Coordinates of C-alpha atoms in Angstrom, one line a residue:
M1 CA -73.8 -12.1 -7.5
A2 CA -71.9 -15.1 -6.4
E3 CA -69.4 -15.0 -3.5
S4 CA -65.8 -14.2 -4.5
S5 CA -62.6 -14.2 -2.4
T6 CA -58.9 -13.9 -2.6
P7 CA -56.2 -15.2 -0.3
K8 CA -55.9 -13.0 2.8
F9 CA -52.6 -12.6 4.6
P10 CA -51.6 -10.7 7.8
G11 CA -49.4 -7.7 7.5
G12 CA -48.9 -5.6 4.4
E13 CA -48.8 -2.2 6.1
L14 CA -46.8 -0.4 8.7
P15 CA -48.0 -1.3 12.2
P16 CA -49.5 1.6 14.1
P17 CA -47.1 3.3 16.6
E18 CA -47.1 1.7 19.9
R19 CA -49.1 3.7 22.5
P20 CA -46.7 5.4 25.0
A21 CA -48.7 3.9 27.9
T22 CA -48.3 0.4 26.5
R23 CA -44.6 0.8 25.7
N24 CA -43.9 2.3 29.1
T25 CA -45.8 -0.6 30.9
T26 CA -43.8 -3.1 28.9
R27 CA -40.5 -1.4 29.9
V28 CA -41.5 -1.3 33.6
V29 CA -42.5 -4.9 33.6
A30 CA -39.1 -5.8 31.9
V31 CA -37.1 -3.8 34.4
I32 CA -39.0 -5.3 37.4
A33 CA -38.4 -8.8 36.0
L34 CA -34.7 -8.2 35.5
A35 CA -34.4 -6.7 39.0
A36 CA -36.2 -9.6 40.5
T37 CA -34.0 -12.0 38.5
F38 CA -30.9 -10.3 39.8
V39 CA -32.0 -10.6 43.4
Y40 CA -33.1 -14.2 42.9
L41 CA -29.8 -15.2 41.3
A42 CA -27.8 -13.5 44.0
W43 CA -29.7 -15.4 46.6
R44 CA -29.4 -18.7 44.7
I45 CA -25.6 -18.4 44.3
T46 CA -24.9 -17.3 47.8
E47 CA -27.4 -19.3 49.8
T48 CA -28.9 -22.2 48.0
V49 CA -26.2 -24.0 45.9
N50 CA -25.6 -27.5 47.2
W51 CA -21.8 -27.7 46.7
S52 CA -21.8 -31.4 47.7
V53 CA -23.4 -32.2 44.4
W54 CA -21.7 -29.4 42.4
W55 CA -21.8 -31.5 39.2
V56 CA -25.6 -30.8 39.0
A57 CA -25.9 -27.7 41.2
V58 CA -23.4 -25.6 39.3
P59 CA -24.9 -26.4 35.8
L60 CA -28.3 -25.5 37.0
V61 CA -27.2 -22.1 38.2
V62 CA -25.3 -21.5 34.9
L63 CA -28.6 -22.3 33.1
E64 CA -30.4 -19.8 35.2
L65 CA -27.7 -17.2 34.6
H66 CA -27.9 -17.8 30.9
A67 CA -31.6 -17.3 31.0
A68 CA -31.2 -14.0 32.8
V69 CA -28.7 -12.7 30.2
S70 CA -31.0 -13.8 27.4
L71 CA -33.9 -11.9 29.0
A72 CA -31.7 -8.8 29.3
L73 CA -30.6 -9.0 25.6
F74 CA -34.2 -9.5 24.5
A75 CA -35.4 -6.5 26.6
Y76 CA -32.6 -4.5 24.9
A77 CA -33.7 -5.7 21.4
A78 CA -37.4 -5.1 21.9
W79 CA -37.1 -1.9 24.0
D80 CA -38.6 0.2 21.2
T81 CA -40.2 -1.3 18.1
T82 CA -41.5 2.0 16.5
S83 CA -38.4 4.2 16.4
A84 CA -37.8 4.2 12.6
P85 CA -38.8 7.2 10.5
D86 CA -41.2 6.6 7.7
A87 CA -39.6 7.8 4.4
A88 CA -41.6 9.6 1.8
P89 CA -42.8 7.5 -1.1
A90 CA -40.3 7.5 -4.0
R91 CA -42.4 8.0 -7.1
I92 CA -39.2 8.8 -9.1
A93 CA -36.1 6.7 -8.6
P94 CA -33.2 8.4 -6.9
G95 CA -30.9 6.8 -9.4
R96 CA -30.5 3.7 -11.5
V97 CA -32.4 0.8 -9.9
A98 CA -32.0 -2.9 -10.6
V99 CA -34.0 -5.7 -9.0
L100 CA -31.8 -8.8 -8.8
I101 CA -33.3 -12.3 -8.4
P102 CA -30.6 -14.9 -7.7
T103 CA -31.7 -18.4 -8.6
Y104 CA -30.2 -21.8 -8.8
N105 CA -32.6 -24.7 -9.0
E106 CA -36.0 -23.3 -8.3
P107 CA -38.8 -24.5 -10.7
V108 CA -40.5 -22.3 -13.1
E109 CA -43.7 -22.3 -11.0
V110 CA -41.8 -20.8 -8.1
L111 CA -39.8 -18.3 -10.1
L112 CA -42.6 -17.1 -12.4
P113 CA -44.6 -15.0 -9.9
T114 CA -41.3 -13.5 -8.5
V115 CA -40.1 -12.3 -11.9
A116 CA -43.6 -11.1 -13.0
A117 CA -44.1 -9.1 -9.9
A118 CA -40.6 -7.6 -10.1
V119 CA -41.0 -6.5 -13.7
A120 CA -44.3 -4.8 -12.8
L121 CA -42.8 -2.7 -10.0
E122 CA -42.6 1.1 -10.1
P123 CA -40.7 3.4 -10.4
T124 CA -38.5 2.8 -13.5
H125 CA -36.0 0.0 -13.0
E126 CA -34.5 -3.1 -14.6
T127 CA -35.1 -6.6 -13.5
W128 CA -32.3 -9.2 -13.7
V129 CA -32.6 -12.9 -13.2
L130 CA -29.3 -14.2 -12.0
D131 CA -29.3 -17.9 -12.8
D132 CA -26.5 -20.0 -11.3
G133 CA -28.2 -23.0 -12.8
N134 CA -27.6 -21.9 -16.4
R135 CA -31.0 -23.2 -17.4
P136 CA -32.4 -22.4 -20.9
E137 CA -36.0 -22.6 -19.6
T138 CA -35.2 -19.9 -17.0
E139 CA -33.7 -17.7 -19.7
A140 CA -36.8 -18.1 -21.8
L141 CA -39.1 -17.3 -18.9
A142 CA -37.1 -14.2 -18.0
R143 CA -37.1 -12.8 -21.5
K144 CA -40.7 -13.6 -22.1
L145 CA -41.7 -11.7 -18.9
G146 CA -39.5 -8.7 -19.8
A147 CA -36.5 -9.3 -17.5
H148 CA -32.8 -9.5 -18.3
Y149 CA -31.1 -12.8 -17.9
L150 CA -27.5 -13.3 -16.6
A151 CA -25.5 -16.5 -16.0
R152 CA -21.9 -16.7 -15.0
P153 CA -19.2 -19.1 -16.2
T154 CA -18.2 -20.1 -12.7
H155 CA -20.3 -20.6 -9.6
E156 CA -18.0 -19.9 -6.6
H157 CA -19.4 -18.4 -3.4
A158 CA -23.0 -19.3 -4.2
K159 CA -25.5 -16.5 -3.8
A160 CA -23.0 -13.9 -2.7
G161 CA -20.8 -14.7 -5.7
N162 CA -23.8 -14.5 -7.9
I163 CA -24.6 -11.0 -6.8
N164 CA -21.0 -9.8 -6.9
H165 CA -20.8 -11.0 -10.5
A166 CA -24.0 -9.1 -11.3
L167 CA -22.4 -5.9 -9.9
E168 CA -19.7 -6.1 -12.5
V169 CA -22.3 -6.3 -15.3
V170 CA -25.4 -4.4 -14.2
A171 CA -25.3 -0.6 -14.2
A172 CA -27.2 0.5 -11.1
D173 CA -26.9 2.8 -8.1
F174 CA -29.3 0.7 -6.0
I175 CA -30.0 -3.0 -6.1
A176 CA -33.1 -4.6 -4.7
V177 CA -32.5 -8.3 -3.9
L178 CA -35.3 -10.8 -3.9
D179 CA -34.9 -14.5 -3.4
A180 CA -36.4 -16.6 -6.2
D181 CA -39.5 -17.4 -4.2
H182 CA -40.2 -13.9 -2.9
V183 CA -42.9 -12.1 -4.7
A184 CA -42.8 -8.3 -4.3
M185 CA -45.8 -6.2 -3.6
P186 CA -46.5 -3.3 -5.9
G187 CA -45.2 -0.7 -3.4
F188 CA -41.9 -2.5 -2.7
L189 CA -39.6 0.1 -4.4
V190 CA -41.8 3.1 -3.8
R191 CA -41.9 2.5 0.0
T192 CA -38.1 1.8 0.4
L193 CA -36.2 4.0 -2.0
G194 CA -37.2 7.2 -0.2
Y195 CA -34.8 6.3 2.7
F196 CA -31.8 6.8 0.4
A197 CA -32.3 10.5 0.5
D198 CA -29.9 10.0 3.4
P199 CA -26.5 9.8 1.6
R200 CA -25.1 7.5 4.2
M201 CA -28.0 5.0 4.1
A202 CA -26.7 1.7 2.8
V203 CA -29.4 -0.9 3.5
V204 CA -33.2 -0.8 3.8
Q205 CA -34.6 -4.2 4.9
T206 CA -38.3 -5.2 5.0
P207 CA -39.9 -8.2 6.8
Q208 CA -39.8 -11.6 5.4
D209 CA -43.4 -12.9 5.2
F210 CA -44.9 -16.0 3.6
Y211 CA -47.8 -16.9 1.4
N212 CA -47.8 -20.7 2.1
V213 CA -49.6 -20.2 5.4
E214 CA -50.1 -24.0 5.8
S215 CA -46.3 -24.5 6.1
F216 CA -44.4 -26.2 8.9
E217 CA -43.7 -22.7 10.4
H218 CA -47.3 -21.7 10.6
E219 CA -50.0 -22.7 13.0
R220 CA -53.5 -21.4 13.9
H221 CA -54.1 -21.0 17.6
Q222 CA -56.4 -19.3 20.0
S223 CA -55.0 -16.3 21.8
W224 CA -56.2 -16.0 25.4
F225 CA -55.2 -12.4 25.4
K226 CA -57.6 -11.4 22.5
R227 CA -61.1 -10.5 23.5
N228 CA -62.7 -12.0 20.4
R229 CA -61.0 -15.4 21.0
E230 CA -60.6 -15.8 17.2
L231 CA -58.0 -18.1 15.8
Q232 CA -54.7 -16.3 15.2
L233 CA -52.1 -17.2 12.6
F234 CA -48.7 -17.9 14.2
N235 CA -45.6 -17.6 12.1
E236 CA -42.4 -18.9 13.8
Q237 CA -40.3 -16.1 12.2
E238 CA -42.7 -13.3 13.1
L239 CA -41.1 -12.4 16.4
F240 CA -37.8 -11.7 14.7
Y241 CA -39.1 -9.9 11.7
R242 CA -41.9 -7.8 13.3
V243 CA -40.4 -7.2 16.8
I244 CA -36.7 -7.8 17.0
Q245 CA -35.6 -6.4 13.7
P246 CA -37.6 -3.2 14.0
G247 CA -36.3 -2.8 17.6
K248 CA -32.7 -2.7 16.1
N249 CA -33.5 0.7 14.5
R250 CA -33.1 2.3 17.9
W251 CA -29.6 1.0 18.2
G252 CA -28.4 1.4 14.6
G253 CA -28.2 -2.4 14.3
A254 CA -30.8 -3.4 11.7
F255 CA -29.2 -5.8 9.2
W256 CA -29.7 -7.1 5.7
C257 CA -31.6 -10.4 5.7
G258 CA -30.8 -11.6 2.2
T259 CA -34.1 -10.9 0.5
G260 CA -36.7 -8.1 0.6
A261 CA -33.9 -5.5 0.8
V262 CA -32.6 -2.5 -1.2
V263 CA -28.9 -1.8 -1.0
R264 CA -26.8 1.2 -2.2
V265 CA -24.2 -0.1 -4.7
A266 CA -21.6 2.5 -3.7
A267 CA -21.7 1.2 -0.1
L268 CA -21.2 -2.4 -1.3
R269 CA -18.3 -1.4 -3.5
E270 CA -16.6 0.4 -0.6
V271 CA -16.6 -2.8 1.5
G272 CA -15.5 -5.0 -1.4
G273 CA -18.9 -6.3 -2.4
V274 CA -21.1 -8.9 -0.7
A275 CA -19.1 -10.9 1.9
V276 CA -18.2 -14.4 0.7
E277 CA -16.4 -15.8 3.7
T278 CA -19.5 -17.0 5.5
V279 CA -22.8 -18.7 4.4
T280 CA -24.8 -15.8 6.0
E281 CA -23.4 -13.1 3.7
D282 CA -26.2 -10.7 4.5
I283 CA -25.5 -10.0 8.2
H284 CA -21.7 -10.3 7.6
T285 CA -21.9 -7.6 4.8
T286 CA -24.0 -5.4 7.1
I287 CA -21.3 -5.6 9.9
R288 CA -18.7 -4.4 7.4
L289 CA -21.0 -1.6 6.3
H290 CA -21.6 -0.5 9.8
R291 CA -17.9 -0.6 10.6
R292 CA -17.4 1.9 7.7
G293 CA -20.0 4.3 9.1
W294 CA -22.8 3.4 6.7
R295 CA -26.4 3.3 8.1
S296 CA -29.2 0.8 7.8
V297 CA -32.9 1.0 8.5
Y298 CA -35.6 -1.6 9.0
H299 CA -38.9 -0.7 7.3
N300 CA -41.5 -2.8 9.2
E301 CA -44.0 -3.2 6.4
V302 CA -44.5 -6.5 4.5
L303 CA -43.6 -5.7 0.9
A304 CA -42.8 -9.2 -0.3
R305 CA -43.9 -12.7 0.5
G306 CA -42.0 -16.0 -0.1
L307 CA -42.2 -19.7 0.7
A308 CA -41.7 -20.7 4.3
A309 CA -40.2 -24.1 5.0
A310 CA -42.9 -26.6 4.0
D311 CA -41.6 -29.5 6.2
S312 CA -39.3 -30.2 9.1
D313 CA -36.4 -31.1 6.9
Q314 CA -36.4 -27.7 5.1
Y315 CA -36.9 -26.0 8.5
A316 CA -33.9 -27.8 10.0
A317 CA -31.7 -27.2 7.0
Q318 CA -32.4 -23.5 7.1
R319 CA -31.5 -23.3 10.8
V320 CA -28.3 -25.2 10.4
R321 CA -27.2 -22.9 7.6
W322 CA -28.2 -19.7 9.5
G323 CA -26.6 -20.9 12.8
T324 CA -23.4 -22.0 11.1
G325 CA -23.2 -18.7 9.3
A326 CA -23.5 -16.9 12.7
M327 CA -20.7 -19.0 14.1
Q328 CA -18.5 -18.2 11.0
V329 CA -19.2 -14.5 11.6
L330 CA -18.0 -14.9 15.2
R331 CA -14.8 -16.3 13.9
V332 CA -14.2 -14.1 10.9
E333 CA -15.6 -10.7 11.9
N334 CA -16.8 -10.9 15.5
P335 CA -19.1 -7.9 16.1
L336 CA -18.2 -7.9 19.8
L337 CA -14.5 -7.3 19.1
V338 CA -13.9 -5.8 15.7
P339 CA -13.3 -2.0 15.6
G340 CA -15.6 0.5 14.0
L341 CA -18.9 -0.4 15.7
T342 CA -20.7 1.5 18.4
L343 CA -21.4 -0.1 21.8
R344 CA -25.1 0.0 20.9
Q345 CA -24.4 -1.9 17.7
R346 CA -22.3 -4.5 19.4
V347 CA -25.0 -5.3 21.9
S348 CA -27.6 -5.4 19.1
Y349 CA -25.5 -7.9 17.2
A350 CA -24.8 -9.9 20.4
S351 CA -28.6 -10.3 21.0
T352 CA -28.8 -12.0 17.6
V353 CA -25.6 -14.0 17.3
L354 CA -25.6 -15.3 20.9
G355 CA -29.2 -16.3 20.6
W356 CA -28.2 -19.4 18.7
F357 CA -26.7 -20.8 22.0
E358 CA -30.1 -20.8 23.7
S359 CA -30.7 -24.3 22.5
W360 CA -28.0 -25.5 24.8
R361 CA -30.0 -24.0 27.7
S362 CA -33.1 -25.8 26.5
L363 CA -31.1 -29.1 26.4
G364 CA -29.8 -28.5 29.9
Y365 CA -33.2 -27.9 31.3
L366 CA -34.3 -31.2 29.7
L367 CA -31.4 -33.2 31.2
I368 CA -31.4 -31.8 34.8
P369 CA -34.6 -33.7 35.9
P370 CA -33.4 -37.2 34.7
L371 CA -30.1 -36.5 36.4
V372 CA -31.7 -35.7 39.7
L373 CA -34.1 -38.7 39.5
F374 CA -31.4 -41.2 38.5
T375 CA -29.0 -40.1 41.2
G376 CA -31.1 -38.6 44.0
A377 CA -28.8 -35.5 44.0
V378 CA -30.5 -32.3 45.2
P379 CA -28.9 -29.3 43.6
I380 CA -30.8 -26.8 45.7
R381 CA -30.3 -26.3 49.5
A382 CA -33.3 -24.4 50.7
A383 CA -36.7 -24.8 52.5
P384 CA -39.3 -25.9 49.9
D385 CA -41.7 -23.1 50.6
T386 CA -39.0 -20.5 50.5
F387 CA -37.6 -21.8 47.2
L388 CA -41.0 -22.3 45.5
L389 CA -42.0 -18.7 46.5
A390 CA -38.8 -17.2 45.2
F391 CA -38.6 -19.3 42.1
G392 CA -42.3 -19.0 41.3
A393 CA -42.5 -15.2 41.6
T394 CA -39.3 -14.8 39.5
F395 CA -40.5 -17.2 36.9
L396 CA -43.9 -15.6 36.5
L397 CA -42.3 -12.1 36.2
Q398 CA -39.9 -13.4 33.6
R399 CA -42.8 -15.0 31.6
L400 CA -44.8 -11.8 31.8
A401 CA -41.9 -9.7 30.7
L402 CA -41.2 -12.1 27.7
Q403 CA -44.9 -12.0 26.7
R404 CA -45.0 -8.2 26.8
L405 CA -41.7 -7.7 25.0
A406 CA -42.8 -10.1 22.3
R407 CA -45.9 -7.9 21.6
G408 CA -48.1 -11.0 21.4
R409 CA -46.1 -12.6 18.6
A410 CA -44.6 -15.5 20.5
P411 CA -47.3 -17.5 22.3
A412 CA -45.6 -19.5 25.1
L413 CA -46.7 -23.0 24.2
L414 CA -46.1 -22.8 20.5
S415 CA -42.8 -21.0 20.9
T416 CA -41.6 -23.7 23.3
V417 CA -42.5 -26.4 20.9
F418 CA -40.5 -24.8 18.1
E419 CA -37.6 -24.2 20.4
L420 CA -37.4 -27.9 20.9
V421 CA -37.9 -28.7 17.2
R422 CA -34.9 -26.6 16.2
M423 CA -32.8 -27.6 19.2
Q424 CA -30.7 -30.2 17.4
S425 CA -30.1 -27.9 14.4
N426 CA -29.0 -25.1 16.6
V427 CA -26.7 -27.3 18.8
R428 CA -25.2 -28.8 15.6
A429 CA -24.6 -25.3 14.2
T430 CA -23.0 -23.8 17.3
L431 CA -20.7 -26.8 17.6
T432 CA -19.1 -25.6 14.3
L433 CA -17.6 -22.7 16.3
I434 CA -15.3 -25.2 17.9
T435 CA -15.0 -27.9 15.2
R436 CA -14.6 -25.3 12.4
T437 CA -16.5 -27.6 10.1
R438 CA -16.6 -26.2 6.6
T439 CA -20.2 -25.6 5.4
S440 CA -21.2 -24.7 1.9
F441 CA -24.2 -22.7 1.0
S442 CA -27.2 -25.0 0.4
V443 CA -30.4 -23.8 -1.3
T444 CA -33.6 -24.7 0.6
P445 CA -35.8 -26.9 -1.8
K446 CA -38.8 -25.1 -3.0
G447 CA -42.0 -26.4 -4.6
R448 CA -42.3 -30.1 -5.4
V449 CA -39.7 -32.1 -3.4
G450 CA -40.9 -35.6 -4.3
D451 CA -43.6 -37.9 -5.5
D452 CA -44.5 -39.4 -2.2
R453 CA -45.7 -38.0 1.2
R454 CA -42.9 -39.1 3.5
R455 CA -43.3 -37.7 7.0
G456 CA -40.5 -35.9 8.7
R457 CA -37.9 -37.7 10.8
V458 CA -37.9 -36.8 14.5
P459 CA -34.5 -35.3 15.4
V460 CA -32.3 -37.9 17.1
L461 CA -31.6 -35.5 20.0
L462 CA -35.3 -35.4 20.8
E463 CA -35.6 -39.2 20.6
V464 CA -32.7 -39.6 23.0
V465 CA -34.1 -37.0 25.5
L466 CA -37.5 -38.6 25.4
A467 CA -36.2 -42.1 25.9
L468 CA -33.9 -40.9 28.8
S469 CA -36.9 -39.0 30.4
L470 CA -39.2 -42.1 30.2
A471 CA -36.5 -44.2 31.7
A472 CA -36.0 -41.7 34.5
A473 CA -39.7 -41.6 35.1
G474 CA -39.7 -45.4 35.5
W475 CA -36.7 -45.3 37.8
F476 CA -38.4 -42.7 40.0
M477 CA -41.6 -44.7 40.4
A478 CA -39.6 -47.8 41.1
S479 CA -37.5 -46.0 43.7
A480 CA -40.5 -44.4 45.3
A481 CA -42.0 -47.8 45.7
G482 CA -38.8 -49.1 47.3
L483 CA -37.8 -51.4 44.4
T484 CA -34.4 -49.9 43.8
P485 CA -31.4 -49.2 46.1
L486 CA -31.9 -45.4 45.7
H487 CA -33.6 -43.5 48.5
Y488 CA -34.7 -39.9 47.9
G489 CA -33.5 -38.1 51.0
V490 CA -35.3 -34.8 50.1
T491 CA -38.7 -35.9 49.0
W492 CA -40.0 -32.5 47.8
A493 CA -37.0 -32.1 45.4
A494 CA -37.6 -35.6 43.9
Y495 CA -41.3 -34.9 43.3
G496 CA -40.5 -31.5 42.0
A497 CA -38.0 -33.0 39.5
A498 CA -40.6 -35.6 38.5
L499 CA -43.2 -32.9 37.8
W500 CA -40.6 -30.9 35.8
L501 CA -39.9 -34.2 33.9
V502 CA -43.6 -34.6 33.0
V503 CA -43.8 -31.1 31.6
N504 CA -40.7 -31.6 29.6
C505 CA -41.9 -34.9 28.2
A506 CA -45.2 -33.2 27.1
F507 CA -43.3 -30.5 25.2
V508 CA -40.9 -33.0 23.6
A509 CA -43.7 -35.2 22.6
A510 CA -45.5 -32.2 21.0
A511 CA -42.4 -31.2 19.1
A512 CA -42.0 -34.8 17.8
A513 CA -45.6 -35.0 16.9
R514 CA -45.3 -31.8 14.8
V515 CA -42.3 -33.1 12.9
R516 CA -44.3 -36.3 12.2
D517 CA -47.5 -34.6 11.4
E518 CA -48.9 -35.7 8.0
R519 CA -49.8 -32.1 7.2
F520 CA -46.1 -31.4 6.8
A521 CA -45.1 -34.5 4.8
G522 CA -43.0 -34.0 1.6
D523 CA -44.7 -31.6 -0.8
R524 CA -45.8 -33.2 -4.1
R525 CA -47.3 -29.9 -5.4
A526 CA -45.3 -27.8 -7.9
A527 CA -46.9 -24.6 -6.8
V528 CA -48.8 -23.3 -3.8
R529 CA -52.6 -23.5 -4.1
F530 CA -55.0 -20.9 -2.8
D531 CA -58.5 -21.4 -1.6
V532 CA -60.8 -19.2 -3.5
H533 CA -64.5 -19.1 -4.4
I534 CA -65.2 -17.5 -7.7
D535 CA -67.4 -18.0 -10.7
A536 CA -65.7 -19.0 -13.9
E537 CA -66.4 -20.7 -17.2
L538 CA -65.0 -24.0 -18.4
E539 CA -65.7 -24.7 -22.0
R540 CA -68.4 -22.0 -21.8
R541 CA -70.1 -23.8 -19.0
P542 CA -70.5 -22.1 -15.6
V543 CA -68.3 -23.5 -12.8
I544 CA -67.1 -22.5 -9.4
V545 CA -63.3 -22.4 -8.9
D546 CA -62.4 -23.3 -5.3
D547 CA -58.7 -24.1 -5.6
I548 CA -56.2 -22.5 -7.9
S549 CA -52.5 -22.3 -8.4
L550 CA -50.2 -21.4 -11.3
T551 CA -50.2 -25.0 -12.4
G552 CA -53.9 -25.9 -12.1
A553 CA -57.2 -25.5 -10.5
R554 CA -60.1 -27.4 -9.1
V555 CA -63.6 -26.5 -10.2
V556 CA -67.0 -27.6 -8.9
V557 CA -69.7 -28.4 -11.5
P558 CA -73.0 -30.4 -11.5
E559 CA -72.3 -34.1 -12.1
G560 CA -71.9 -35.2 -15.7
T561 CA -71.6 -31.7 -17.3
I562 CA -67.9 -31.9 -18.0
E563 CA -66.2 -34.8 -19.9
I564 CA -62.9 -36.0 -18.4
G565 CA -61.6 -37.1 -21.8
L566 CA -61.2 -33.5 -23.2
T567 CA -57.8 -32.9 -24.7
T568 CA -57.6 -29.2 -23.9
S569 CA -60.3 -27.1 -22.3
E570 CA -60.4 -23.3 -21.6
L571 CA -60.9 -21.9 -18.1
R572 CA -62.0 -18.3 -18.1
V573 CA -62.0 -16.1 -15.0
Q574 CA -62.2 -12.4 -14.6
I575 CA -59.8 -10.7 -12.2
G576 CA -60.6 -7.1 -11.7
G577 CA -61.0 -5.7 -15.2
D578 CA -58.8 -8.4 -16.7
H579 CA -60.3 -11.5 -18.4
I580 CA -57.9 -14.4 -18.1
A581 CA -58.3 -17.5 -20.3
L582 CA -56.1 -20.5 -19.5
G583 CA -55.8 -23.7 -21.5
A584 CA -56.2 -26.7 -19.2
V585 CA -56.4 -30.5 -19.3
V586 CA -59.1 -32.3 -17.3
H587 CA -57.3 -35.0 -15.4
S588 CA -59.4 -36.0 -12.4
R589 CA -62.9 -35.9 -10.9
R590 CA -64.4 -36.8 -7.6
P591 CA -67.8 -36.3 -5.9
A592 CA -68.3 -33.0 -4.2
G593 CA -71.7 -33.6 -2.6
K594 CA -75.2 -32.2 -3.4
G595 CA -75.1 -33.5 -6.9
N596 CA -71.8 -31.8 -7.8
E597 CA -68.4 -33.1 -8.6
A598 CA -64.9 -31.6 -8.3
I599 CA -62.9 -31.5 -11.6
G600 CA -59.1 -31.3 -11.4
L601 CA -57.5 -29.2 -14.1
E602 CA -53.9 -28.9 -15.1
F603 CA -52.9 -25.8 -17.0
A604 CA -51.2 -26.5 -20.3
E605 CA -47.6 -25.6 -21.0
G606 CA -46.5 -22.5 -22.9
Q607 CA -48.8 -20.0 -21.2
D608 CA -46.2 -18.1 -19.1
D609 CA -47.5 -14.7 -20.2
V610 CA -51.1 -15.5 -19.0
R611 CA -49.9 -17.3 -15.9
S612 CA -47.9 -14.1 -15.0
R613 CA -51.2 -12.2 -15.0
L614 CA -52.7 -14.8 -12.8
A615 CA -49.7 -14.7 -10.5
L616 CA -50.0 -10.9 -9.9
A617 CA -53.6 -11.4 -8.9
L618 CA -52.9 -14.3 -6.5
F619 CA -49.8 -13.0 -4.9
Q620 CA -49.9 -9.2 -4.8
T621 CA -52.7 -9.2 -2.2
N622 CA -51.9 -5.9 -0.6
A623 CA -52.9 -4.3 -3.9
D624 CA -56.3 -5.7 -2.8
P625 CA -57.3 -7.4 -6.0
I626 CA -60.9 -8.6 -6.1
L627 CA -61.9 -11.7 -8.0
V628 CA -65.3 -11.0 -9.5
P629 CA -67.7 -13.2 -11.3
V630 CA -67.2 -13.9 -15.1
P631 CA -70.2 -12.8 -17.2
M632 CA -71.9 -16.1 -18.0
E633 CA -72.6 -16.7 -21.7
S634 CA -73.7 -20.3 -21.5
D635 CA -77.1 -21.9 -22.0
G636 CA -77.6 -22.7 -18.3
D637 CA -76.5 -21.6 -14.9
L638 CA -75.5 -23.3 -11.7
P639 CA -78.4 -24.0 -9.3
A640 CA -78.8 -21.3 -6.8
A641 CA -77.9 -23.6 -3.9
N642 CA -74.4 -24.1 -5.4
R643 CA -73.7 -20.3 -5.3
S644 CA -72.8 -20.4 -1.7
M645 CA -71.1 -23.7 -1.8
P646 CA -68.1 -23.7 0.6
S647 CA -64.6 -24.3 -0.7
T648 CA -63.4 -27.9 -0.4
A649 CA -59.8 -27.2 -1.3
A650 CA -57.3 -29.3 0.5

């Protein structure tokens, strides 16, 4: 039997409870790091600040104080990541359930698997496609797949307004909200509805996870803390969704994240529906629910997967919107000040909302070394060995605490690179707290975004910092050689700043290189492709499918066996017990080695019902579908050597 495979994703089940010994060790390390940081800062402020150059000494101390506060808030957020109860599966719905899929401009290829998977969910429910784009093709798709279609005459307040309009039409006690690109796993409703046995439960949120694992937000890396040294898949949002959000259960602060959630309609009606005053309606609505005594829970099991930002432009646009929304929340319904929240909830919200200001600290740390090297100012007044010992010990304890609190989901180097990539977006977003710039809700582009492969543009702020740092490096070398009027009176401080500058430049260059990486150039594909390796038939001839999506496939055949001029061909695969036959047009061919060639297929239009079956097999991977060989009914068979041929999918 030939080899077969399906896409494999991390997650898809509740993580095992953290061992008490591991949890206690993490807490002890965090407390020791915080205590050491407090002692270090007390010494820094009282003994080492060089007040003669206060314009650089004071900002440096402020940056260190901010880092300490951030560490304390992170320790609070990640103190306990396994405190949520696991509700009993809900085989019977506790009331009327509607799955709502708000959409605006997403293409059919993105929307189809979402609708197909939602319709197939259990227990009994209705699926509604809420189309703010008023597109006939979307209505036709929804009705063909068994979903209801709803469009509204006006389009104010974007996604929040779309859902509020649906609440006036749809008869439901509970709504599950899925973004247009988020494909639900079969157990999505079964695993979440059980929490609503608690009559005060308003929101059940699940992690956001992604099926396009070659996105800008993903990277494969080797973890030095894993014994097997295998490559690990890093997801930039994983720390928040698998550590920070579940940690909020302990404090009653888990909040709605827009998609992958189930919400009690009665609770929404009590707070006036979904909040429309900010572009982050999800967290804003949750604050209002918590103020009225409603509860929320975070179910830390991946039950839906969507599209992560494919390139740096999408990534930046998302962060600007989310950060701007957080600033709007601080102005409109500040969780630190409004009545009705518990102290625990206030601190929990603070750890999220105030986190957007950490990019200012990153920017400050990038600017301090050039400032020191250009001016010769020494912000620290201490013996070099004493300072290096105190700073080094505190820094190492802080890094150890951060690594343990992150539960291995934030490798230091990659996390720092992404911190710099999003720095300009976050700075821009936080400035709206002062400027009060009006920002409208913008939908992140999904699927095909253009016909060319334009690389991302490096953020201007990174370019400026890199240019300034290189200039400072040149000035330092010239000054050290006696070619400038500047004399570094404290040599160790100058060389320390120069070393700091080199490290900063390396990280900034890495961030810029990622933005410009050709892997993340504009996406020309209409649908995400999956690497597979399955036997199939094309025009009753045996082929191997090694790349497939909802819009096409690539098959490998012996050279000369398939004609490229065929008008329409039929590709047959067997998925589980289901035979799927798709009409396809042969549009390209290229050599594949060993006497084989790769044939590019484009699936014909008008096959939404068949493509929905294909979508369920490709996307609902935690149902563990197995692609098995199709019984061959042709005159010949592929040579045995081709049976183990590796996938060559791009």
